[in-house]
Amino acid sequence: MTNVLKKITIGNPLFNLEMTKELKAYNEAKSDEEIANIYHNLLNQSENKKNEVLRNFTFAMIAFSTGRNLTPQLWYYEN
């Protein structure tokens, strides 16, 4: 099966967020399924940590990979 998701090769936000473990897994991902699993994991982390920056960066990464402009439902984490 052909991979259709594009990978970010320059300026990956995971580097700026100091998420080295996730960045390594992302760079080593060989299939769309592996990339999708990483995105799913990042969204779970953003929810568990109530980290809106990570959430928004993850949606931006997904939008780049799919070539689609994603507008996630606007919601905010409760304190």
mmCIF file of C-alpha atoms in Angstrom:
data_model
loop_
_atom_site.group_PDB
_atom_site.id
_atom_site.type_symbol
_atom_site.label_atom_id
_atom_site.label_comp_id
_atom_site.label_asym_id
_atom_site.label_seq_id
_atom_site.Cartn_x
_atom_site.Cartn_y
_atom_site.Cartn_z
ATOM 1 C CA MET A 1 0.000 0.000 0.000
ATOM 2 C CA THR A 2 1.259 3.448 -0.894
ATOM 3 C CA ASN A 3 1.868 5.970 1.846
ATOM 4 C CA VAL A 4 -0.215 9.091 1.341
ATOM 5 C CA LEU A 5 0.682 11.084 4.456
ATOM 6 C CA LYS A 6 3.518 13.578 4.105
ATOM 7 C CA LYS A 7 6.103 13.750 6.864
ATOM 8 C CA ILE A 8 7.492 17.007 8.201
ATOM 9 C CA THR A 9 11.213 16.941 7.473
ATOM 10 C CA ILE A 10 12.178 20.529 8.314
ATOM 11 C CA GLY A 11 10.916 22.545 11.268
ATOM 12 C CA ASN A 12 9.108 19.752 13.089
ATOM 13 C CA PRO A 13 7.346 21.303 16.116
ATOM 14 C CA LEU A 14 8.172 18.242 18.236
ATOM 15 C CA PHE A 15 11.779 19.476 18.278
ATOM 16 C CA ASN A 16 10.724 22.881 19.630
ATOM 17 C CA LEU A 17 8.490 21.209 22.225
ATOM 18 C CA GLU A 18 11.509 19.128 23.351
ATOM 19 C CA MET A 19 9.611 15.887 22.734
ATOM 20 C CA THR A 20 12.673 13.917 21.653
ATOM 21 C CA LYS A 21 11.152 10.457 22.149
ATOM 22 C CA GLU A 22 8.133 11.326 20.010
ATOM 23 C CA LEU A 23 10.320 13.073 17.412
ATOM 24 C CA LYS A 24 12.518 9.984 17.080
ATOM 25 C CA ALA A 25 9.455 7.745 16.648
ATOM 26 C CA TYR A 26 8.023 10.178 14.067
ATOM 27 C CA ASN A 27 11.262 10.283 12.077
ATOM 28 C CA GLU A 28 11.535 6.482 12.123
ATOM 29 C CA ALA A 29 7.894 5.914 11.082
ATOM 30 C CA LYS A 30 7.712 4.090 7.758
ATOM 31 C CA SER A 31 3.967 3.790 7.154
ATOM 32 C CA ASP A 32 0.845 5.919 7.320
ATOM 33 C CA GLU A 33 -0.416 3.721 10.143
ATOM 34 C CA GLU A 34 2.664 4.446 12.252
ATOM 35 C CA ILE A 35 2.340 8.183 11.601
ATOM 36 C CA ALA A 36 -1.376 8.114 12.466
ATOM 37 C CA ASN A 37 -0.593 6.266 15.703
ATOM 38 C CA ILE A 38 1.918 8.963 16.630
ATOM 39 C CA TYR A 39 -0.653 11.702 15.980
ATOM 40 C CA HIS A 40 -3.199 9.801 18.072
ATOM 41 C CA ASN A 41 -0.672 9.490 20.894
ATOM 42 C CA LEU A 42 0.146 13.209 20.719
ATOM 43 C CA LEU A 43 -3.543 14.131 20.930
ATOM 44 C CA ASN A 44 -3.943 11.832 23.943
ATOM 45 C CA GLN A 45 -0.942 13.455 25.616
ATOM 46 C CA SER A 46 -2.305 16.930 24.956
ATOM 47 C CA GLU A 47 -5.617 15.969 26.533
ATOM 48 C CA ASN A 48 -4.056 14.248 29.545
ATOM 49 C CA LYS A 49 -1.688 17.159 30.197
ATOM 50 C CA LYS A 50 -4.275 19.792 29.207
ATOM 51 C CA ASN A 51 -1.662 21.200 26.832
ATOM 52 C CA GLU A 52 -3.348 23.379 24.211
ATOM 53 C CA VAL A 53 -0.052 24.206 22.487
ATOM 54 C CA LEU A 54 0.676 20.517 21.854
ATOM 55 C CA ARG A 55 -2.916 19.969 20.724
ATOM 56 C CA ASN A 56 -2.800 22.827 18.220
ATOM 57 C CA PHE A 57 0.621 21.803 16.897
ATOM 58 C CA THR A 58 -0.632 18.233 16.472
ATOM 59 C CA PHE A 59 -3.630 19.406 14.444
ATOM 60 C CA ALA A 60 -1.277 21.556 12.338
ATOM 61 C CA MET A 61 0.949 18.519 11.738
ATOM 62 C CA ILE A 62 -2.074 16.447 10.716
ATOM 63 C CA ALA A 63 -3.223 19.213 8.359
ATOM 64 C CA PHE A 64 0.209 19.317 6.722
ATOM 65 C CA SER A 65 0.389 15.530 6.411
ATOM 66 C CA THR A 66 -3.045 15.163 4.876
ATOM 67 C CA GLY A 67 -3.024 18.321 2.768
ATOM 68 C CA ARG A 68 -6.352 19.265 4.342
ATOM 69 C CA ASN A 69 -7.126 22.381 6.332
ATOM 70 C CA LEU A 70 -8.347 21.015 9.638
ATOM 71 C CA THR A 71 -10.318 23.247 11.924
ATOM 72 C CA PRO A 72 -10.678 21.333 15.160
ATOM 73 C CA GLN A 73 -13.711 22.013 17.268
ATOM 74 C CA LEU A 74 -12.917 24.974 19.460
ATOM 75 C CA TRP A 75 -12.811 23.905 23.065
ATOM 76 C CA TYR A 76 -10.678 24.806 26.014
ATOM 77 C CA TYR A 77 -9.369 22.747 28.855
ATOM 78 C CA GLU A 78 -11.071 23.352 32.152
ATOM 79 C CA ASN A 79 -8.858 24.246 35.091
#
